[in-house]
Coordinates of C-alpha atoms in Angstrom, one line a residue:
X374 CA 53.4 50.1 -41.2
X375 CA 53.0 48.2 -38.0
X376 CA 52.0 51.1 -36.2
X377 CA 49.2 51.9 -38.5
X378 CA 47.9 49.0 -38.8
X379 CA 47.7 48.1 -35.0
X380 CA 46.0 52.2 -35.3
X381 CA 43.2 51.1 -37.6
X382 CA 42.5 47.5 -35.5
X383 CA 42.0 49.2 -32.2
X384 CA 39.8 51.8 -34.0
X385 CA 37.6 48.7 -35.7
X386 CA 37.2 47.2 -32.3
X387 CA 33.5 47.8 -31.2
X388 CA 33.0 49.7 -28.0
X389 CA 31.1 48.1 -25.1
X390 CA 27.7 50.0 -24.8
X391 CA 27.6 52.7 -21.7
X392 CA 25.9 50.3 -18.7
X393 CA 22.4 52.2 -17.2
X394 CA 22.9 53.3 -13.8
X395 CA 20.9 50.7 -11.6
X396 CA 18.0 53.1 -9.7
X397 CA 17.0 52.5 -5.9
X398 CA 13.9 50.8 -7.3
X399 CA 13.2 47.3 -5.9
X400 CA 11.7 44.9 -8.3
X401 CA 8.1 43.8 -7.1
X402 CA 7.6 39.6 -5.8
X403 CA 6.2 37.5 -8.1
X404 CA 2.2 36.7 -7.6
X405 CA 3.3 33.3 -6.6
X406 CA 6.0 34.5 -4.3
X407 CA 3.8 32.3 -1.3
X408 CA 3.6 29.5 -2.9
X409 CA 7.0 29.8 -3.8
X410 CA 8.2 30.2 0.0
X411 CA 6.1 27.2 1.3
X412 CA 7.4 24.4 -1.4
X413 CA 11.0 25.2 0.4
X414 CA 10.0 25.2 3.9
X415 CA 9.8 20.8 5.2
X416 CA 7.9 20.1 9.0
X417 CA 10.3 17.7 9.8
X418 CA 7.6 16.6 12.1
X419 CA 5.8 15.2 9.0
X420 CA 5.6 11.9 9.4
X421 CA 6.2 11.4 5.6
X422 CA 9.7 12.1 6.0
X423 CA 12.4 9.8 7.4
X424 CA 15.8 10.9 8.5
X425 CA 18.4 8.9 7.1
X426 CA 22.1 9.2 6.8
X427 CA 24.9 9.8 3.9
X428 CA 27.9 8.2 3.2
X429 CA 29.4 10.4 5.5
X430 CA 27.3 9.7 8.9
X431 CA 25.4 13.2 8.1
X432 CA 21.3 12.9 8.4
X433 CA 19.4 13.8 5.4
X434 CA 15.5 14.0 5.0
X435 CA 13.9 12.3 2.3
X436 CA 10.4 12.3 1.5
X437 CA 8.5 9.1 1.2
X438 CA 6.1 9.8 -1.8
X439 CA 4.4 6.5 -1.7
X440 CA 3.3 6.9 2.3
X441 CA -0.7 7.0 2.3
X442 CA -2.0 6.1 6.0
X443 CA -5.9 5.9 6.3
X444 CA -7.4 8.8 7.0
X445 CA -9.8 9.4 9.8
X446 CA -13.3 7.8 9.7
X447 CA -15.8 10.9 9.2
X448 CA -18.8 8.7 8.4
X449 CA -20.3 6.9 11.8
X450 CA -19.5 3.9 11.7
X451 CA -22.9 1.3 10.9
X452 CA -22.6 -2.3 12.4
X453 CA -24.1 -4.8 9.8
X454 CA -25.7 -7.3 11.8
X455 CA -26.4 -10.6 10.3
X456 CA -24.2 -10.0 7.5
X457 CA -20.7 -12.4 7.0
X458 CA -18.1 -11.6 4.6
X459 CA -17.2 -15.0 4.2
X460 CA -19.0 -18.6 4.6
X461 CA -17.1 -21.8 6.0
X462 CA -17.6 -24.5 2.8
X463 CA -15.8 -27.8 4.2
X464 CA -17.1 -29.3 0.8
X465 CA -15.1 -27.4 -1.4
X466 CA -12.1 -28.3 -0.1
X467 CA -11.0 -30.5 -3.4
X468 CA -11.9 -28.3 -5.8
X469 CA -9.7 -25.5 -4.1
X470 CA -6.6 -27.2 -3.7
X471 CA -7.4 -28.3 -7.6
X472 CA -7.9 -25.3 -8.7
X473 CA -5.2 -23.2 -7.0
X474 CA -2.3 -25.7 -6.8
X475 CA -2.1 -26.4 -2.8
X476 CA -1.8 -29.7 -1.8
X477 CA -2.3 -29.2 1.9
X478 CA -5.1 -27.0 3.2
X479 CA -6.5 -27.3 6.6
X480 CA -10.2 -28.1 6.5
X481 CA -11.5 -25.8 8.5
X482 CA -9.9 -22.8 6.4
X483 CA -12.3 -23.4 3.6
X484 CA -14.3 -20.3 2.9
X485 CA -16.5 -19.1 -0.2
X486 CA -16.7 -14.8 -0.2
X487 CA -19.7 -13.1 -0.4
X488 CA -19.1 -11.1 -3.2
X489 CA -22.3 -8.9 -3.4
X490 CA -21.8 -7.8 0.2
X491 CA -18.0 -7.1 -0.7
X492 CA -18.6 -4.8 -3.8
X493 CA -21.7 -3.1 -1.8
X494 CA -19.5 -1.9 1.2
X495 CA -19.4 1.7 1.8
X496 CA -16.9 3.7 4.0
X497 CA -18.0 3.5 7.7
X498 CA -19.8 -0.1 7.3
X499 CA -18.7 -2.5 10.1
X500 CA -18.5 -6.0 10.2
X501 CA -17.3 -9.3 12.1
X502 CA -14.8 -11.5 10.9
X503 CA -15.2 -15.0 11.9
X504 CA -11.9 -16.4 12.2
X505 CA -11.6 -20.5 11.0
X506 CA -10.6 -20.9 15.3
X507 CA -14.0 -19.1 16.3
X508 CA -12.3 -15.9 17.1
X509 CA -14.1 -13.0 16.1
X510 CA -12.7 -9.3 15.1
X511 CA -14.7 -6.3 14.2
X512 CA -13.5 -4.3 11.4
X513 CA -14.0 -1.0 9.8
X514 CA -14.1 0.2 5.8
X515 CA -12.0 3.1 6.4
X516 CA -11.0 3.6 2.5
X517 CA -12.1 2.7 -0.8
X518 CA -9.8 2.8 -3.7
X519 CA -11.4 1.8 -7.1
X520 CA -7.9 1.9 -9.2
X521 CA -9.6 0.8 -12.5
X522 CA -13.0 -1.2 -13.6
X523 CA -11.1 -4.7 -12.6
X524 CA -9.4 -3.4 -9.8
X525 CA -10.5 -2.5 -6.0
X526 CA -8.8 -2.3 -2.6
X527 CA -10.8 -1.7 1.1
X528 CA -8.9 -0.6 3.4
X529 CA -9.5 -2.0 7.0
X530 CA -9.5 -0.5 10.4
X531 CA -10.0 -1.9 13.7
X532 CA -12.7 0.3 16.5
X533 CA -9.4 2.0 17.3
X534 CA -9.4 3.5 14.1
X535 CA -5.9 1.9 13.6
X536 CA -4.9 0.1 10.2
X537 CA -5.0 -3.5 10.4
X538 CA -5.1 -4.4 6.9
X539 CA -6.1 -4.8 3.2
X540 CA -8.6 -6.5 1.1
X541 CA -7.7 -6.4 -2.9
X542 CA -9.9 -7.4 -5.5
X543 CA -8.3 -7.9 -9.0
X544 CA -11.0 -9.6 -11.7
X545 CA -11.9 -13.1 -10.1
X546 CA -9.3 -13.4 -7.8
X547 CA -9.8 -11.6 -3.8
X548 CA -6.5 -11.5 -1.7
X549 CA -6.3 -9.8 1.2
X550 CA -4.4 -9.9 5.1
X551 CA -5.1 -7.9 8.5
X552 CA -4.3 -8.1 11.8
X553 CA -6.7 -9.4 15.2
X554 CA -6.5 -7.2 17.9
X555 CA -5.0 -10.2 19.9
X556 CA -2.4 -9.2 17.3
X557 CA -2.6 -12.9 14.9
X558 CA -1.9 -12.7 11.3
X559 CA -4.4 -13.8 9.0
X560 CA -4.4 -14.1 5.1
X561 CA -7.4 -14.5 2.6
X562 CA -7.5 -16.2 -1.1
X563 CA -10.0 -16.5 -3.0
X564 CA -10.5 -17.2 -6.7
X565 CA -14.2 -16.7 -8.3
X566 CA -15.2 -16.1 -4.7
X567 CA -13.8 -19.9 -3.4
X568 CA -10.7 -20.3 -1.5
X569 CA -9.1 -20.3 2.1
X570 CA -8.6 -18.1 5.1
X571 CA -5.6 -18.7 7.6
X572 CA -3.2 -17.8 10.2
X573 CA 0.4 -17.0 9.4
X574 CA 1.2 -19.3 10.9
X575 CA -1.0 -22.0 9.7
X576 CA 1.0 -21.0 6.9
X577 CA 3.8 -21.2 7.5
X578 CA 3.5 -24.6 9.4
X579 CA 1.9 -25.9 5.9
X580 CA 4.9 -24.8 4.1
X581 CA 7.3 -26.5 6.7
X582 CA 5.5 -29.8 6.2
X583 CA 5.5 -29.4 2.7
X584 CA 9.2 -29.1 2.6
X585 CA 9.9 -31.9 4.6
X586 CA 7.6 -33.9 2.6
X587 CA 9.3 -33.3 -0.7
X588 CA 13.2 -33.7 0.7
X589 CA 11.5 -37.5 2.2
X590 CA 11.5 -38.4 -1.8
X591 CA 15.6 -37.5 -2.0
X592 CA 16.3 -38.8 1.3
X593 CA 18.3 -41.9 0.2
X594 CA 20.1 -40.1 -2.8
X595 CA 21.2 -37.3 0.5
X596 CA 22.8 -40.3 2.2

């Protein structure tokens, strides 16, 4: 009875099907077989990558999505003479430190933005900044980003075509920083067009005394 019954199992099993016999034929490439080839191949002189190491010591390449250097100028570049970004306003020296919260701003940094001249800028125009020390730097609109109806950034070259720096505009309020070609830092705030333009270290020299000022009031409680 064993026997027979193993028989009739073995008979039951299903039989693979015969495999075809695989022809000399090559397949053809894909239509995107290109495209394909050259999203594997990385110019590891691309200066979006940067070669970095494992755990192990062993250098990798990453890409750096978010790298986005200035382009070339290919507008020519149009000087506008008699035009200032900014206006030195000694006056409004209260009503800035009221309104943005600074208790120490050098009077001389004072500046109200000429807003109309900012939001009229084109790629190419050239201007002179007037630094609050009398220095002077000529820069370039090399980029214009408008990243939503509240929201514009310039971005700033030197006549080098280099990238110095950044103006943002976000609703009332204009930030921005660049670098002289005597390589000083300077930073610009300005709320509803009103606000201050300064050295780095201006800045930081204000923060310093600001610091040493407040630990004067816990002096006696330190000792």
């Amino acid at each position: 009875m064993n026997a027979t019954e193993s028989l009739e199992m073995v008979e039951n099993i299903k039989q693979p099907e015969p495999v075809e016999t695989i022809s000399d034929e090559i397949a053809e490439k894909p239509a995107n077989f290109a495209l394909l080839i050259s999203e594997e191949i990385v110019n590891t002189e691309d200066e979006r990558y940067v070669a970095e190491e494992d755990i192990e010591g062993n250098p990798l390449l990453h890409g750096n999505r978010s790298y986005q250097a200035s382009q070339p100028i290919i507008a020519e570049i149009n000087l506008l003479t008699g035009e200032d970004l900014w206006h030195y306003k000694p006056n409004l020296l209260d009503k800035v430190k009221k309104e943005q919260g600074i208790p120490m701003l050098p009077l001389e940094s004072i500046v109200e933005i000429n807003d109309e001249l900012l939001t009229d800028l084109k790629v190419g125009d050239s201007l002179v900044f007037t630094m609050p020390n009398g220095a002077e730097q000529q820069i370039v609109i090399a980029k214009i980003n408008k990243i939503s109806d509240k929201v514009t950034a310039w971005d700033l070259q030197n006549t080098q075509r280099q990238d110095i720096g950044k103006i943002t505009q976000i609703n009332d309020l204009t930030e921005g920083s660049f670098i002289t070609d005597s390589k000083d830092e300077y930073h610009l705030r300005t709320v509803k067009n009103k606000g201050w333009l300064t050295s780095k270290k201006q800045l930081i020299s204000n923060n310093n005394e600001a610091v040493n000022r407040n630990s004067e009031a816990y002096s006696d409680l330190i000792e």
